[in-house]
Amino acid sequence: MRIAAPIEIGPLDAEAQQSVRELAATAEAHDGVAPLSEQPLLNLGTDAEWITHVVAHTPAGSTVGYVQIDRSGPTASAELVVHPEHRRHGRGRVLLRTAERDATLPARSGEPGQHGKELRVWAHGDLEPARAFARAQGLRPVRELLFLARPLDAAPPTAAAAADEPGYRLRTFRPGTDDEAWLRVNARAFASHPEQGRMSLDDLRARQAEPWFDPEGFFLLVPEDGADPAAFLWTKVEEPAPDGTRDGEIYVLGVDPDHQGKGLGRLLTDVGLAHLARSGATRAVLYVEGDNAPALATYRRAGFERAAVHVQYARA
Ligand SMILES: CC(C)(COP(=O)(O)OP(=O)(O)OC[C@H]1O[C@@H](n2cnc3c(N)ncnc32)[C@H](O)[C@@H]1OP(=O)(O)O)[C@@H](O)C(=O)NCCC(=O)NCCS
């Protein structure tokens, strides 16, 4: 018997990680959107018990498909990609089925509670092949993440008012000193968010070790009478594109529930936009949940418009 799609499950050595990065880059060049987002790329070298890596090879050994399953949340999340020249040969189906087995298998006794979870699969860019694939596999969309953008060539808002907000002090993040306080306010601000609210010290440190991390673009609004920040805005400036354009991301904006409804989100958005313009970004971008009406209203007022949508699918 010939096995049509040899697959390998297990941790990735440095060479295998590089092959997956190259596969993702090839798919991005072909599809116009990256198939793996930031967290799965950061996880490529991880052998944590809640992460599973599945690689599909050709019989000659080239990497032509990959799925990563992350079972750390209330549902298991997967990101899946097949090489553009090797699509429509059933590899996506095999990888998806393997991911579903990995996530939904009942937990064995004594095992931490990571199995027996519903699997959700991301389709970045909501591309037609992914829609057709999802339909054929009996998956339906369950969550939308919007990618919003606004040009920064028009005069960006001035941030001067922020320094004068009565009762609050604006300052930048101090790595090592502010870590724990920031994790607390992040968890409170994103208590109901499936990924952001669960960010750990290790996750924060991994981002601080990334070449793009810049504390000067990570703003805290601290109440004059309190220790923990009331709100924060973290930016991420991308490398310039070959055509000279440069994206600057409002990476995370969070307001502690005790301080919501006072306009702090709008104020910090202006601070972030002014910082991104100063940093040479030509376009401000951000991700927001499709059902987060207050955040969408804040960003629409700040001039953002929908540029793309990422969809999460689950079994109907
Ligand atoms: C979506 C993706 C993973 C599919 O991988 P694949 O290996 O081509 O999928 P399969 O060959 O297993 O396809 C299984 C079935 O899905 C459907 N399908 C897949 N791609 C399709 C397309 N472009 N048009 C129409 N139907 C399609 C078909 O019913 C297909 O069965 P068939 O070929 O016997 O008709 C691949 O296109 C990809 O990597 N896209 C970019 C990343 C992405 O969008 N990932 C998210 C997936 S939810």
Short mmCIF file of C-alpha atoms in Angstrom, two decimals, residues 70-233:
data_model
loop_
_atom_site.label_atom_id
_atom_site.label_comp_id
_atom_site.label_asym_id
_atom_site.label_seq_id
_atom_site.Cartn_x
_atom_site.Cartn_y
_atom_site.Cartn_z
CA ASP A 70 -2.56 24.79 20.26
CA ARG A 71 -4.63 23.21 23.05
CA SER A 72 -3.82 25.79 25.76
CA GLY A 73 -7.15 27.64 25.53
CA PRO A 74 -10.77 26.72 26.20
CA THR A 75 -10.98 25.51 22.59
CA ALA A 76 -8.08 24.11 20.55
CA SER A 77 -6.84 26.39 17.78
CA ALA A 78 -5.14 25.30 14.54
CA GLU A 79 -3.41 27.07 11.65
CA LEU A 80 -3.03 25.05 8.47
CA VAL A 81 -1.15 25.53 5.20
CA VAL A 82 -0.49 23.45 2.07
CA HIS A 83 2.18 24.39 -0.51
CA PRO A 84 0.52 26.11 -3.52
CA GLU A 85 1.95 23.54 -5.95
CA HIS A 86 0.72 20.60 -3.88
CA ARG A 87 -2.89 21.61 -3.27
CA ARG A 88 -5.97 19.57 -4.23
CA HIS A 89 -4.18 16.27 -3.48
CA GLY A 90 -5.95 15.66 -0.18
CA ARG A 91 -3.13 16.89 2.06
CA GLY A 92 -5.25 19.63 3.65
CA ARG A 93 -7.90 17.04 4.49
CA VAL A 94 -5.36 14.67 6.11
CA LEU A 95 -3.78 17.48 8.12
CA LEU A 96 -7.18 18.73 9.29
CA ARG A 97 -8.29 15.23 10.30
CA THR A 98 -5.04 14.71 12.24
CA ALA A 99 -5.54 18.09 13.97
CA GLU A 100 -9.10 17.17 14.91
CA ARG A 101 -7.98 13.85 16.39
CA ASP A 102 -5.27 15.62 18.34
CA ALA A 103 -7.70 18.17 19.80
CA THR A 104 -10.85 16.18 20.35
CA LEU A 105 -9.47 12.84 21.61
CA PRO A 106 -10.86 12.20 25.08
CA ALA A 107 -8.28 12.91 27.80
CA ARG A 108 -6.57 9.84 29.21
CA SER A 109 -6.86 9.56 32.98
CA GLY A 110 -4.22 11.61 34.77
CA GLU A 111 -3.54 13.80 31.73
CA PRO A 112 -3.84 17.58 32.10
CA GLY A 113 -7.14 18.80 30.63
CA GLN A 114 -5.97 19.71 27.14
CA HIS A 115 -7.70 17.09 25.05
CA GLY A 116 -11.40 16.57 24.41
CA LYS A 117 -11.63 20.14 23.06
CA GLU A 118 -13.47 21.56 20.09
CA LEU A 119 -11.05 22.43 17.27
CA ARG A 120 -11.13 25.84 15.62
CA VAL A 121 -9.17 26.49 12.43
CA TRP A 122 -8.01 29.92 11.27
CA ALA A 123 -8.34 31.00 7.65
CA HIS A 124 -6.31 34.19 7.29
CA GLY A 125 -7.65 36.54 4.63
CA ASP A 126 -10.85 34.50 4.21
CA LEU A 127 -9.63 33.32 0.78
CA GLU A 128 -11.95 31.47 -1.58
CA PRO A 129 -9.90 28.18 -1.55
CA ALA A 130 -10.07 28.14 2.25
CA ARG A 131 -13.84 28.77 2.15
CA ALA A 132 -14.34 25.96 -0.36
CA PHE A 133 -12.08 23.66 1.68
CA ALA A 134 -13.95 24.48 4.90
CA ARG A 135 -17.33 23.87 3.25
CA ALA A 136 -16.13 20.52 1.86
CA GLN A 137 -14.97 19.49 5.35
CA GLY A 138 -18.25 20.48 7.03
CA LEU A 139 -16.77 23.49 8.86
CA ARG A 140 -18.64 26.75 9.44
CA PRO A 141 -17.37 30.23 10.36
CA VAL A 142 -17.64 30.94 14.12
CA ARG A 143 -15.46 34.03 14.64
CA GLU A 144 -14.24 36.98 12.61
CA LEU A 145 -11.09 38.97 13.28
CA LEU A 146 -11.00 42.22 11.33
CA PHE A 147 -7.81 43.82 10.02
CA LEU A 148 -8.29 47.60 9.89
CA ALA A 149 -6.02 50.20 8.31
CA ARG A 150 -5.72 53.97 7.85
CA PRO A 151 -3.06 55.98 6.01
CA LEU A 152 -0.66 58.04 8.09
CA ASP A 153 0.25 60.53 5.37
CA ALA A 154 -2.66 62.77 6.38
CA ALA A 155 -1.81 64.72 9.53
CA PRO A 156 -2.02 62.22 12.40
CA PRO A 157 -3.78 63.26 15.60
CA THR A 158 -1.68 65.17 18.05
CA ALA A 159 -0.90 63.38 21.30
CA ALA A 160 -0.30 66.51 23.33
CA ALA A 161 -3.62 66.25 25.19
CA ALA A 162 -2.70 62.84 26.60
CA ALA A 163 -0.07 64.19 28.93
CA ASP A 164 -2.72 66.51 30.44
CA GLU A 165 -5.41 63.88 31.14
CA PRO A 166 -6.43 64.75 34.73
CA GLY A 167 -5.66 62.00 37.25
CA TYR A 168 -3.40 60.00 34.91
CA ARG A 169 0.24 60.05 33.93
CA LEU A 170 1.41 58.87 30.51
CA ARG A 171 4.75 57.07 30.39
CA THR A 172 6.43 54.27 28.47
CA PHE A 173 6.81 50.65 29.57
CA ARG A 174 9.89 49.65 31.62
CA PRO A 175 10.85 46.05 30.72
CA GLY A 176 11.52 43.93 33.80
CA THR A 177 9.87 46.47 36.15
CA ASP A 178 6.37 46.77 34.65
CA ASP A 179 5.98 43.15 33.48
CA GLU A 180 3.80 41.81 36.33
CA ALA A 181 1.62 44.94 36.60
CA TRP A 182 1.06 44.92 32.85
CA LEU A 183 0.10 41.21 32.88
CA ARG A 184 -2.53 42.01 35.55
CA VAL A 185 -4.14 44.88 33.64
CA ASN A 186 -3.94 42.91 30.38
CA ALA A 187 -5.76 39.96 32.00
CA ARG A 188 -8.45 42.29 33.40
CA ALA A 189 -8.93 44.22 30.16
CA PHE A 190 -9.10 41.01 28.08
CA ALA A 191 -10.85 38.73 30.62
CA SER A 192 -13.22 37.44 27.94
CA HIS A 193 -10.75 37.36 25.03
CA PRO A 194 -9.76 33.79 24.07
CA GLU A 195 -6.04 34.50 23.52
CA GLN A 196 -4.95 37.95 24.66
CA GLY A 197 -6.24 37.62 28.24
CA ARG A 198 -4.19 34.46 28.81
CA MET A 199 -0.84 36.05 27.99
CA SER A 200 1.84 34.77 30.41
CA LEU A 201 5.18 36.16 31.55
CA ASP A 202 6.88 33.78 29.08
CA ASP A 203 4.69 35.11 26.24
CA LEU A 204 5.55 38.70 27.20
CA ARG A 205 9.29 37.91 27.42
CA ALA A 206 9.20 36.16 24.02
CA ARG A 207 7.83 39.38 22.49
CA GLN A 208 10.39 41.50 24.34
CA ALA A 209 13.10 39.36 22.70
CA GLU A 210 11.76 40.01 19.18
CA PRO A 211 13.75 42.49 17.04
CA TRP A 212 10.70 44.76 16.64
CA PHE A 213 10.13 45.23 20.39
CA ASP A 214 10.58 48.87 21.39
CA PRO A 215 9.55 50.07 24.87
CA GLU A 216 9.37 53.63 23.49
CA GLY A 217 6.32 52.50 21.51
CA PHE A 218 4.63 50.81 24.50
CA PHE A 219 2.59 53.38 26.45
CA LEU A 220 1.05 53.11 29.91
CA LEU A 221 -1.54 55.43 31.39
CA VAL A 222 -1.05 55.17 35.16
CA PRO A 223 -3.54 56.64 37.67
CA GLU A 224 -1.84 59.19 39.90
CA ASP A 225 -3.24 57.42 42.98
CA GLY A 226 -2.65 53.80 41.93
CA ALA A 227 0.09 51.34 41.12
CA ASP A 228 -1.23 49.29 38.21
CA PRO A 229 -1.75 50.96 34.82
CA ALA A 230 -5.34 51.95 34.00
CA ALA A 231 -4.77 51.50 30.26
CA PHE A 232 -2.01 50.70 27.81
CA LEU A 233 -1.25 50.83 24.12
#
